[in-house]
């Protein structure tokens, strides 16, 4: 607290009241680290405004007193983007009191929500009116829409519905000087100049604070079918998605790739998971089709596609889920990978993307380089093939020393990121940069692109008070 | 020519050769006005570079000599965005020699094309590999991809596939100082900082020159069904799209609204068009469903939806096309409106959007205000209801004086734009601003949003040499 001028604190209190401030060191703790406890910082104050006008007033005061701000949602990010630095001079601005669902417009197929609304609450509000809000990810029970927007969140439905960016029609943003930009429009077409919303989405709070958004709704899904498929190679997965997509179009809503290593870990550590096949296979895919029609013949369609793939040698074996319980069991295999990996000692996680057509070559090249340079490491590759997005993780060799493995983190990362950029890929497909990948972005991104980003940052936030030390 | 320094011309020629320059006044004509001859300017020179490197060299020279540039594609825009001003000092940079299709990647579902490629050529290249490039609009036989990107083109497939912005994964852009930004990535996920491509898309050449793009491909469509539906009101159209969308999901690929006035004009002036119904109705909708499955039961599905709508009084009458010829005849009604209107004397055209839910109130309010203030005007309202996009045009009263009517243009526009902004709409849904709507945007847009746009413009193009006098 001592880092802040008394007048500033008095003025902040005049805006948000005592209820909108957290000064007590103990109560402040949950705002100072992420859910995994991977990042930790200190703050001079946590402010919890209850409205856009309060956010604007707080930002104006910070601008006036030259105090840096760290916007924060549900604190579920994986790159430390919402955690203050160690100085203890920054103010955390938590949006978690702004949870309002301002409007549901079924005729416009939109929902207008405040930044602090929990993703799951938005999904539920959509379901109540027979609609789907499709963004879906592990943290949906505690992440906020503001955080989803700040990081352009992805997840398992991107293949069909796109990232958070694609689900957004309008934004309300408090700019670094405290002005409120009301871009909260529910328009599907608006060609009257530069598209500002896309600049703020994915900027991780470094250009302003998103306080509300107009999001797209979709028709509710009324039929689903799910299959677990064994493949001879990663290239077969790319061929298979081509076959299924051409046949099923946008009925294809899930296509998750897993290596045998990933599945092995799950079978070993996640209770109640069992291998659907008696033999082992090098690769697996979880396929989901869905339709707005009740009783749509999705099983027949999927059988047709898999049958074609079996004939062409693209698929080795397959099973269709025949009950809700089986569907849940198959998804549990996919969703258990991250947890299962933790049981095998420290692991290094990378969220990369390459063009879909390059996935097989990327895996082959990178596997080889890693195994040459770091014998015995176990590569846990899985992800959203249709998006070109791999969670390409590396577990330590069996029986090796944890500390020695962790010391290789940067060298292993370098091999992976070099390969990624070699295939014109991205070193952060869906997690953002935060503080975790800021240095890597500086190293691997095009200097001209970084210069353009810096120029925009300086233009919108000349004092550099918005989430400093993140992204750039 | 005299407006340009001799050295500049010599250096340009060293870059593009004689074949890349048009200096002759007569040959220059086609570059100085749009296809409708609605806008006309003068130019000191037309340069036609053959490669990105040549574009970059030309832009560098213009920057060095402080010469303003007007990028130009197929010249089919409706707002004069690609036409130079009257000064005769500007250089037109035509992309029409850069027509290359650099790559078709069916596994990544992408096509990489140069800015001068004709939209129809891109559609055809996609079709050749069994894919769909969905952007579709009247000018597709002569408009270029670069123009589509610069104006974030829309058209009839936006309801299902989105605008040009939504179809784009990566861009190559020559910046105002002549540097080449290689953002030509075929990635569906990339969260490594600010999204620069969305800044250039829709900026109408005022921030840089787009030279190439990576575009998304979709599975080919193998079944289509089309219906012509009569409705009691515009509100019924909004109810109907809800019913159809909920039932059919993304099979709904077309939903075009037309007022009786629009259809009357077509029946009167467009040969071979005939009313599918014996009685007249106040509103009509053309519905198209499509599917990637051959022989998909789309007729049954559409009959089910229309049946439900008939029961609820949302639809008055309906007919399903039973042959290719009938499909063509129905679309000819929709596509004939613009031409038909020209036969009724001068008409004032407006391309607006509002939230879909506001369409009925917008039409009712604006019709009333116009008829009160300008008795006898004939309102020709039609458009893409699912996008909230209306082409809300006004024809002169029967028998009235052309000149007197044209003198009311600004007053009529003001009524329409006031109503549009009252419903949080956009005064340019899909045509952009160009020079035509620059002043209107200044008047009707949020001053803060204009200030942000100007700040970005100044940052990227400090000399203001990129398409000056357009957008801002």
PDB file of C-alpha atoms in Angstrom, chain B residues 172-391:
ATOM      1  CA  UNK B 172       1.176  -9.818 -47.302  1.00  0.00           C
ATOM      2  CA  UNK B 173       1.189  -6.027 -47.132  1.00  0.00           C
ATOM      3  CA  UNK B 174       3.481  -3.328 -48.468  1.00  0.00           C
ATOM      4  CA  UNK B 175       3.599  -0.703 -45.737  1.00  0.00           C
ATOM      5  CA  UNK B 176       3.562   3.054 -46.442  1.00  0.00           C
ATOM      6  CA  UNK B 177       7.363   3.229 -46.145  1.00  0.00           C
ATOM      7  CA  UNK B 178       7.814   0.400 -48.646  1.00  0.00           C
ATOM      8  CA  UNK B 179       8.666  -2.373 -46.202  1.00  0.00           C
ATOM      9  CA  UNK B 180       6.991  -5.713 -46.879  1.00  0.00           C
ATOM     10  CA  UNK B 181       5.096  -7.256 -43.972  1.00  0.00           C
ATOM     11  CA  UNK B 182       4.965 -10.990 -44.538  1.00  0.00           C
ATOM     12  CA  UNK B 183       1.924 -12.042 -42.583  1.00  0.00           C
ATOM     13  CA  UNK B 184       1.099 -14.664 -45.195  1.00  0.00           C
ATOM     14  CA  UNK B 185       0.403 -17.419 -42.694  1.00  0.00           C
ATOM     15  CA  UNK B 186      -2.108 -20.193 -43.151  1.00  0.00           C
ATOM     16  CA  UNK B 187      -2.807 -20.536 -39.439  1.00  0.00           C
ATOM     17  CA  UNK B 188      -6.217 -20.890 -37.846  1.00  0.00           C
ATOM     18  CA  UNK B 189      -4.790 -20.100 -34.435  1.00  0.00           C
ATOM     19  CA  UNK B 190      -2.061 -17.583 -33.681  1.00  0.00           C
ATOM     20  CA  UNK B 191      -2.193 -15.654 -30.416  1.00  0.00           C
ATOM     21  CA  UNK B 192       1.184 -13.969 -30.453  1.00  0.00           C
ATOM     22  CA  UNK B 193       0.192 -10.352 -30.125  1.00  0.00           C
ATOM     23  CA  UNK B 194      -1.989  -7.810 -31.909  1.00  0.00           C
ATOM     24  CA  UNK B 195      -3.897  -9.017 -34.941  1.00  0.00           C
ATOM     25  CA  UNK B 196      -2.499  -6.800 -37.669  1.00  0.00           C
ATOM     26  CA  UNK B 197      -4.305  -8.392 -40.599  1.00  0.00           C
ATOM     27  CA  UNK B 198      -7.675  -7.181 -39.357  1.00  0.00           C
ATOM     28  CA  UNK B 199      -6.315  -3.639 -39.302  1.00  0.00           C
ATOM     29  CA  UNK B 200      -5.456  -3.745 -43.011  1.00  0.00           C
ATOM     30  CA  UNK B 201      -8.617  -5.588 -44.091  1.00  0.00           C
ATOM     31  CA  UNK B 202     -11.305  -2.980 -44.670  1.00  0.00           C
ATOM     32  CA  UNK B 203      -8.871  -0.045 -44.504  1.00  0.00           C
ATOM     33  CA  UNK B 204      -9.354   0.681 -48.224  1.00  0.00           C
ATOM     34  CA  UNK B 205      -5.681   1.117 -48.988  1.00  0.00           C
ATOM     35  CA  UNK B 206      -5.172   3.910 -46.481  1.00  0.00           C
ATOM     36  CA  UNK B 207      -2.729   1.986 -44.264  1.00  0.00           C
ATOM     37  CA  UNK B 208      -0.788  -0.020 -46.837  1.00  0.00           C
ATOM     38  CA  UNK B 209      -1.188  -2.075 -49.988  1.00  0.00           C
ATOM     39  CA  UNK B 210      -2.316  -5.687 -49.650  1.00  0.00           C
ATOM     40  CA  UNK B 211      -0.378  -7.725 -52.223  1.00  0.00           C
ATOM     41  CA  UNK B 212      -1.404 -11.298 -51.362  1.00  0.00           C
ATOM     42  CA  UNK B 213      -3.574 -13.297 -48.966  1.00  0.00           C
ATOM     43  CA  UNK B 214      -4.123 -16.771 -47.582  1.00  0.00           C
ATOM     44  CA  UNK B 215      -7.852 -17.507 -47.840  1.00  0.00           C
ATOM     45  CA  UNK B 216      -9.968 -20.285 -46.318  1.00  0.00           C
ATOM     46  CA  UNK B 217     -11.546 -23.010 -48.417  1.00  0.00           C
ATOM     47  CA  UNK B 218     -14.718 -24.913 -47.567  1.00  0.00           C
ATOM     48  CA  UNK B 219     -16.125 -28.278 -48.612  1.00  0.00           C
ATOM     49  CA  UNK B 220     -17.967 -28.148 -51.927  1.00  0.00           C
ATOM     50  CA  UNK B 221     -21.744 -27.893 -51.732  1.00  0.00           C
ATOM     51  CA  UNK B 222     -23.528 -30.904 -53.298  1.00  0.00           C
ATOM     52  CA  UNK B 223     -27.226 -30.246 -52.605  1.00  0.00           C
ATOM     53  CA  UNK B 224     -29.182 -27.010 -52.819  1.00  0.00           C
ATOM     54  CA  UNK B 225     -32.826 -26.128 -52.437  1.00  0.00           C
ATOM     55  CA  UNK B 226     -34.475 -22.778 -53.002  1.00  0.00           C
ATOM     56  CA  UNK B 227     -37.847 -21.350 -52.022  1.00  0.00           C
ATOM     57  CA  UNK B 228     -39.804 -18.157 -52.641  1.00  0.00           C
ATOM     58  CA  UNK B 229     -41.937 -17.183 -49.681  1.00  0.00           C
ATOM     59  CA  UNK B 230     -44.602 -14.521 -49.193  1.00  0.00           C
ATOM     60  CA  UNK B 231     -44.828 -12.764 -45.821  1.00  0.00           C
ATOM     61  CA  UNK B 232     -47.308 -10.411 -44.172  1.00  0.00           C
ATOM     62  CA  UNK B 233     -44.637  -8.107 -42.701  1.00  0.00           C
ATOM     63  CA  UNK B 234     -40.929  -7.429 -42.319  1.00  0.00           C
ATOM     64  CA  UNK B 235     -41.195  -8.670 -38.752  1.00  0.00           C
ATOM     65  CA  UNK B 236     -42.358 -12.026 -40.118  1.00  0.00           C
ATOM     66  CA  UNK B 237     -39.046 -12.256 -41.999  1.00  0.00           C
ATOM     67  CA  UNK B 238     -37.143 -11.946 -38.735  1.00  0.00           C
ATOM     68  CA  UNK B 239     -39.376 -14.588 -37.137  1.00  0.00           C
ATOM     69  CA  UNK B 240     -38.993 -16.841 -40.165  1.00  0.00           C
ATOM     70  CA  UNK B 241     -35.197 -16.741 -40.183  1.00  0.00           C
ATOM     71  CA  UNK B 242     -35.290 -17.760 -36.516  1.00  0.00           C
ATOM     72  CA  UNK B 243     -37.479 -20.767 -37.296  1.00  0.00           C
ATOM     73  CA  UNK B 244     -35.397 -21.869 -40.291  1.00  0.00           C
ATOM     74  CA  UNK B 245     -32.047 -21.324 -38.606  1.00  0.00           C
ATOM     75  CA  UNK B 246     -32.998 -23.226 -35.490  1.00  0.00           C
ATOM     76  CA  UNK B 247     -34.170 -26.145 -37.622  1.00  0.00           C
ATOM     77  CA  UNK B 248     -31.527 -26.141 -40.344  1.00  0.00           C
ATOM     78  CA  UNK B 249     -28.461 -24.660 -38.667  1.00  0.00           C
ATOM     79  CA  UNK B 250     -25.786 -23.814 -41.195  1.00  0.00           C
ATOM     80  CA  UNK B 251     -27.651 -25.430 -44.042  1.00  0.00           C
ATOM     81  CA  UNK B 252     -29.240 -21.982 -44.321  1.00  0.00           C
ATOM     82  CA  UNK B 253     -27.005 -20.227 -46.863  1.00  0.00           C
ATOM     83  CA  UNK B 254     -29.317 -17.589 -48.323  1.00  0.00           C
ATOM     84  CA  UNK B 255     -32.106 -15.447 -46.895  1.00  0.00           C
ATOM     85  CA  UNK B 256     -32.894 -12.416 -49.025  1.00  0.00           C
ATOM     86  CA  UNK B 257     -35.717 -10.035 -48.159  1.00  0.00           C
ATOM     87  CA  UNK B 258     -37.589  -7.986 -50.775  1.00  0.00           C
ATOM     88  CA  UNK B 259     -40.439  -5.527 -50.403  1.00  0.00           C
ATOM     89  CA  UNK B 260     -43.401  -5.677 -52.811  1.00  0.00           C
ATOM     90  CA  UNK B 261     -42.164  -2.376 -54.280  1.00  0.00           C
ATOM     91  CA  UNK B 262     -38.855  -4.046 -55.185  1.00  0.00           C
ATOM     92  CA  UNK B 263     -40.617  -7.012 -56.773  1.00  0.00           C
ATOM     93  CA  UNK B 264     -43.036  -4.714 -58.633  1.00  0.00           C
ATOM     94  CA  UNK B 265     -40.126  -2.922 -60.290  1.00  0.00           C
ATOM     95  CA  UNK B 266     -38.547  -6.234 -61.317  1.00  0.00           C
ATOM     96  CA  UNK B 267     -41.803  -7.591 -62.748  1.00  0.00           C
ATOM     97  CA  UNK B 268     -42.269  -4.377 -64.702  1.00  0.00           C
ATOM     98  CA  UNK B 269     -38.758  -4.024 -66.129  1.00  0.00           C
ATOM     99  CA  UNK B 270     -36.830  -7.280 -66.086  1.00  0.00           C
ATOM    100  CA  UNK B 271     -37.825  -9.516 -68.974  1.00  0.00           C
ATOM    101  CA  UNK B 272     -38.917 -13.085 -68.293  1.00  0.00           C
ATOM    102  CA  UNK B 273     -39.553 -12.506 -64.573  1.00  0.00           C
ATOM    103  CA  UNK B 274     -43.022 -13.518 -63.411  1.00  0.00           C
ATOM    104  CA  UNK B 275     -44.724 -13.461 -60.031  1.00  0.00           C
ATOM    105  CA  UNK B 276     -44.739 -16.984 -58.538  1.00  0.00           C
ATOM    106  CA  UNK B 277     -48.009 -16.141 -56.747  1.00  0.00           C
ATOM    107  CA  UNK B 278     -51.377 -15.044 -58.131  1.00  0.00           C
ATOM    108  CA  UNK B 279     -51.943 -12.585 -55.281  1.00  0.00           C
ATOM    109  CA  UNK B 280     -49.669  -9.783 -54.170  1.00  0.00           C
ATOM    110  CA  UNK B 281     -48.010  -9.750 -50.742  1.00  0.00           C
ATOM    111  CA  UNK B 282     -46.214  -6.968 -48.873  1.00  0.00           C
ATOM    112  CA  UNK B 283     -42.920  -8.862 -48.416  1.00  0.00           C
ATOM    113  CA  UNK B 284     -41.023 -11.772 -49.925  1.00  0.00           C
ATOM    114  CA  UNK B 285     -38.043 -13.862 -48.930  1.00  0.00           C
ATOM    115  CA  UNK B 286     -35.784 -16.001 -51.090  1.00  0.00           C
ATOM    116  CA  UNK B 287     -34.467 -18.904 -49.003  1.00  0.00           C
ATOM    117  CA  UNK B 288     -31.573 -21.157 -49.954  1.00  0.00           C
ATOM    118  CA  UNK B 289     -30.484 -24.269 -48.062  1.00  0.00           C
ATOM    119  CA  UNK B 290     -27.364 -26.209 -49.034  1.00  0.00           C
ATOM    120  CA  UNK B 291     -25.429 -29.231 -47.841  1.00  0.00           C
ATOM    121  CA  UNK B 292     -22.132 -30.975 -48.494  1.00  0.00           C
ATOM    122  CA  UNK B 293     -24.063 -34.262 -48.759  1.00  0.00           C
ATOM    123  CA  UNK B 294     -25.375 -35.219 -52.185  1.00  0.00           C
ATOM    124  CA  UNK B 295     -29.130 -35.886 -52.114  1.00  0.00           C
ATOM    125  CA  UNK B 296     -29.522 -34.312 -48.678  1.00  0.00           C
ATOM    126  CA  UNK B 297     -33.239 -34.123 -47.791  1.00  0.00           C
ATOM    127  CA  UNK B 298     -33.291 -30.333 -47.960  1.00  0.00           C
ATOM    128  CA  UNK B 299     -36.736 -30.048 -49.541  1.00  0.00           C
ATOM    129  CA  UNK B 300     -38.310 -31.979 -46.673  1.00  0.00           C
ATOM    130  CA  UNK B 301     -36.438 -29.851 -44.151  1.00  0.00           C
ATOM    131  CA  UNK B 302     -37.472 -26.590 -45.769  1.00  0.00           C
ATOM    132  CA  UNK B 303     -41.070 -27.786 -46.109  1.00  0.00           C
ATOM    133  CA  UNK B 304     -41.060 -28.602 -42.414  1.00  0.00           C
ATOM    134  CA  UNK B 305     -39.784 -25.134 -41.511  1.00  0.00           C
ATOM    135  CA  UNK B 306     -42.168 -23.322 -43.830  1.00  0.00           C
ATOM    136  CA  UNK B 307     -45.031 -25.521 -42.616  1.00  0.00           C
ATOM    137  CA  UNK B 308     -44.347 -24.460 -39.044  1.00  0.00           C
ATOM    138  CA  UNK B 309     -44.176 -20.825 -40.166  1.00  0.00           C
ATOM    139  CA  UNK B 310     -47.484 -21.125 -42.087  1.00  0.00           C
ATOM    140  CA  UNK B 311     -49.178 -22.491 -38.974  1.00  0.00           C
ATOM    141  CA  UNK B 312     -47.894 -19.583 -36.913  1.00  0.00           C
ATOM    142  CA  UNK B 313     -49.042 -17.044 -39.492  1.00  0.00           C
ATOM    143  CA  UNK B 314     -45.455 -15.992 -40.206  1.00  0.00           C
ATOM    144  CA  UNK B 315     -45.689 -17.102 -43.840  1.00  0.00           C
ATOM    145  CA  UNK B 316     -48.635 -16.494 -46.180  1.00  0.00           C
ATOM    146  CA  UNK B 317     -47.623 -18.555 -49.206  1.00  0.00           C
ATOM    147  CA  UNK B 318     -44.564 -20.405 -50.462  1.00  0.00           C
ATOM    148  CA  UNK B 319     -43.187 -22.248 -53.471  1.00  0.00           C
ATOM    149  CA  UNK B 320     -40.142 -24.512 -53.722  1.00  0.00           C
ATOM    150  CA  UNK B 321     -38.125 -24.399 -56.926  1.00  0.00           C
ATOM    151  CA  UNK B 322     -38.434 -27.733 -58.695  1.00  0.00           C
ATOM    152  CA  UNK B 323     -35.826 -27.235 -61.403  1.00  0.00           C
ATOM    153  CA  UNK B 324     -32.550 -25.452 -62.086  1.00  0.00           C
ATOM    154  CA  UNK B 325     -34.487 -23.077 -64.328  1.00  0.00           C
ATOM    155  CA  UNK B 326     -36.845 -22.162 -61.478  1.00  0.00           C
ATOM    156  CA  UNK B 327     -33.923 -21.571 -59.138  1.00  0.00           C
ATOM    157  CA  UNK B 328     -32.372 -19.255 -61.698  1.00  0.00           C
ATOM    158  CA  UNK B 329     -35.695 -17.463 -62.205  1.00  0.00           C
ATOM    159  CA  UNK B 330     -36.083 -16.816 -58.467  1.00  0.00           C
ATOM    160  CA  UNK B 331     -32.538 -15.487 -58.102  1.00  0.00           C
ATOM    161  CA  UNK B 332     -33.084 -13.335 -61.201  1.00  0.00           C
ATOM    162  CA  UNK B 333     -35.929 -11.617 -59.339  1.00  0.00           C
ATOM    163  CA  UNK B 334     -33.613 -10.819 -56.452  1.00  0.00           C
ATOM    164  CA  UNK B 335     -30.682  -9.788 -58.588  1.00  0.00           C
ATOM    165  CA  UNK B 336     -32.796  -7.731 -60.969  1.00  0.00           C
ATOM    166  CA  UNK B 337     -33.867  -5.168 -58.378  1.00  0.00           C
ATOM    167  CA  UNK B 338     -30.965  -2.770 -58.803  1.00  0.00           C
ATOM    168  CA  UNK B 339     -31.290  -2.688 -62.589  1.00  0.00           C
ATOM    169  CA  UNK B 340     -35.085  -2.488 -62.476  1.00  0.00           C
ATOM    170  CA  UNK B 341     -34.882   0.520 -60.223  1.00  0.00           C
ATOM    171  CA  UNK B 342     -32.827   2.416 -62.779  1.00  0.00           C
ATOM    172  CA  UNK B 343     -35.804   2.285 -65.156  1.00  0.00           C
ATOM    173  CA  UNK B 344     -37.877   4.265 -62.682  1.00  0.00           C
ATOM    174  CA  UNK B 345     -35.701   7.367 -62.843  1.00  0.00           C
ATOM    175  CA  UNK B 346     -33.028   8.484 -60.417  1.00  0.00           C
ATOM    176  CA  UNK B 347     -32.818   6.557 -57.195  1.00  0.00           C
ATOM    177  CA  UNK B 348     -30.851   7.114 -54.040  1.00  0.00           C
ATOM    178  CA  UNK B 349     -29.075   4.012 -52.758  1.00  0.00           C
ATOM    179  CA  UNK B 350     -28.123   3.291 -49.183  1.00  0.00           C
ATOM    180  CA  UNK B 351     -26.279   0.267 -47.830  1.00  0.00           C
ATOM    181  CA  UNK B 352     -27.079   0.163 -44.131  1.00  0.00           C
ATOM    182  CA  UNK B 353     -27.149  -2.413 -41.380  1.00  0.00           C
ATOM    183  CA  UNK B 354     -28.891  -2.644 -38.039  1.00  0.00           C
ATOM    184  CA  UNK B 355     -29.224  -5.513 -35.554  1.00  0.00           C
ATOM    185  CA  UNK B 356     -31.467  -8.139 -37.171  1.00  0.00           C
ATOM    186  CA  UNK B 357     -34.021  -7.691 -34.401  1.00  0.00           C
ATOM    187  CA  UNK B 358     -34.316  -3.990 -35.272  1.00  0.00           C
ATOM    188  CA  UNK B 359     -35.038  -4.439 -38.989  1.00  0.00           C
ATOM    189  CA  UNK B 360     -38.850  -4.249 -38.676  1.00  0.00           C
ATOM    190  CA  UNK B 361     -38.765  -1.135 -36.484  1.00  0.00           C
ATOM    191  CA  UNK B 362     -36.119   0.460 -38.678  1.00  0.00           C
ATOM    192  CA  UNK B 363     -38.226  -0.051 -41.796  1.00  0.00           C
ATOM    193  CA  UNK B 364     -41.421   1.151 -40.165  1.00  0.00           C
ATOM    194  CA  UNK B 365     -39.824   4.253 -38.645  1.00  0.00           C
ATOM    195  CA  UNK B 366     -37.824   5.242 -41.685  1.00  0.00           C
ATOM    196  CA  UNK B 367     -40.623   4.574 -44.193  1.00  0.00           C
ATOM    197  CA  UNK B 368     -42.922   6.784 -42.145  1.00  0.00           C
ATOM    198  CA  UNK B 369     -40.443   9.633 -41.780  1.00  0.00           C
ATOM    199  CA  UNK B 370     -39.599   9.611 -45.479  1.00  0.00           C
ATOM    200  CA  UNK B 371     -43.214   9.487 -46.617  1.00  0.00           C
ATOM    201  CA  UNK B 372     -44.085  12.325 -44.229  1.00  0.00           C
ATOM    202  CA  UNK B 373     -41.255  14.539 -45.427  1.00  0.00           C
ATOM    203  CA  UNK B 374     -41.058  13.490 -49.077  1.00  0.00           C
ATOM    204  CA  UNK B 375     -44.575  12.464 -50.128  1.00  0.00           C
ATOM    205  CA  UNK B 376     -44.780  10.011 -52.995  1.00  0.00           C
ATOM    206  CA  UNK B 377     -41.204   8.664 -52.847  1.00  0.00           C
ATOM    207  CA  UNK B 378     -41.045   4.939 -53.553  1.00  0.00           C
ATOM    208  CA  UNK B 379     -38.992   2.962 -51.065  1.00  0.00           C
ATOM    209  CA  UNK B 380     -37.179  -0.035 -52.481  1.00  0.00           C
ATOM    210  CA  UNK B 381     -36.028  -2.043 -49.461  1.00  0.00           C
ATOM    211  CA  UNK B 382     -34.296  -5.366 -49.889  1.00  0.00           C
ATOM    212  CA  UNK B 383     -31.237  -7.137 -48.597  1.00  0.00           C
ATOM    213  CA  UNK B 384     -29.535  -9.786 -46.529  1.00  0.00           C
ATOM    214  CA  UNK B 385     -31.783 -10.094 -43.466  1.00  0.00           C
ATOM    215  CA  UNK B 386     -29.548 -12.523 -41.608  1.00  0.00           C
ATOM    216  CA  UNK B 387     -26.741  -9.964 -41.692  1.00  0.00           C
ATOM    217  CA  UNK B 388     -29.028  -7.072 -40.743  1.00  0.00           C
ATOM    218  CA  UNK B 389     -28.023  -5.536 -44.074  1.00  0.00           C
ATOM    219  CA  UNK B 390     -30.619  -3.576 -46.050  1.00  0.00           C
ATOM    220  CA  UNK B 391     -30.191  -1.899 -49.366  1.00  0.00           C
TER     221      UNK B 391
END
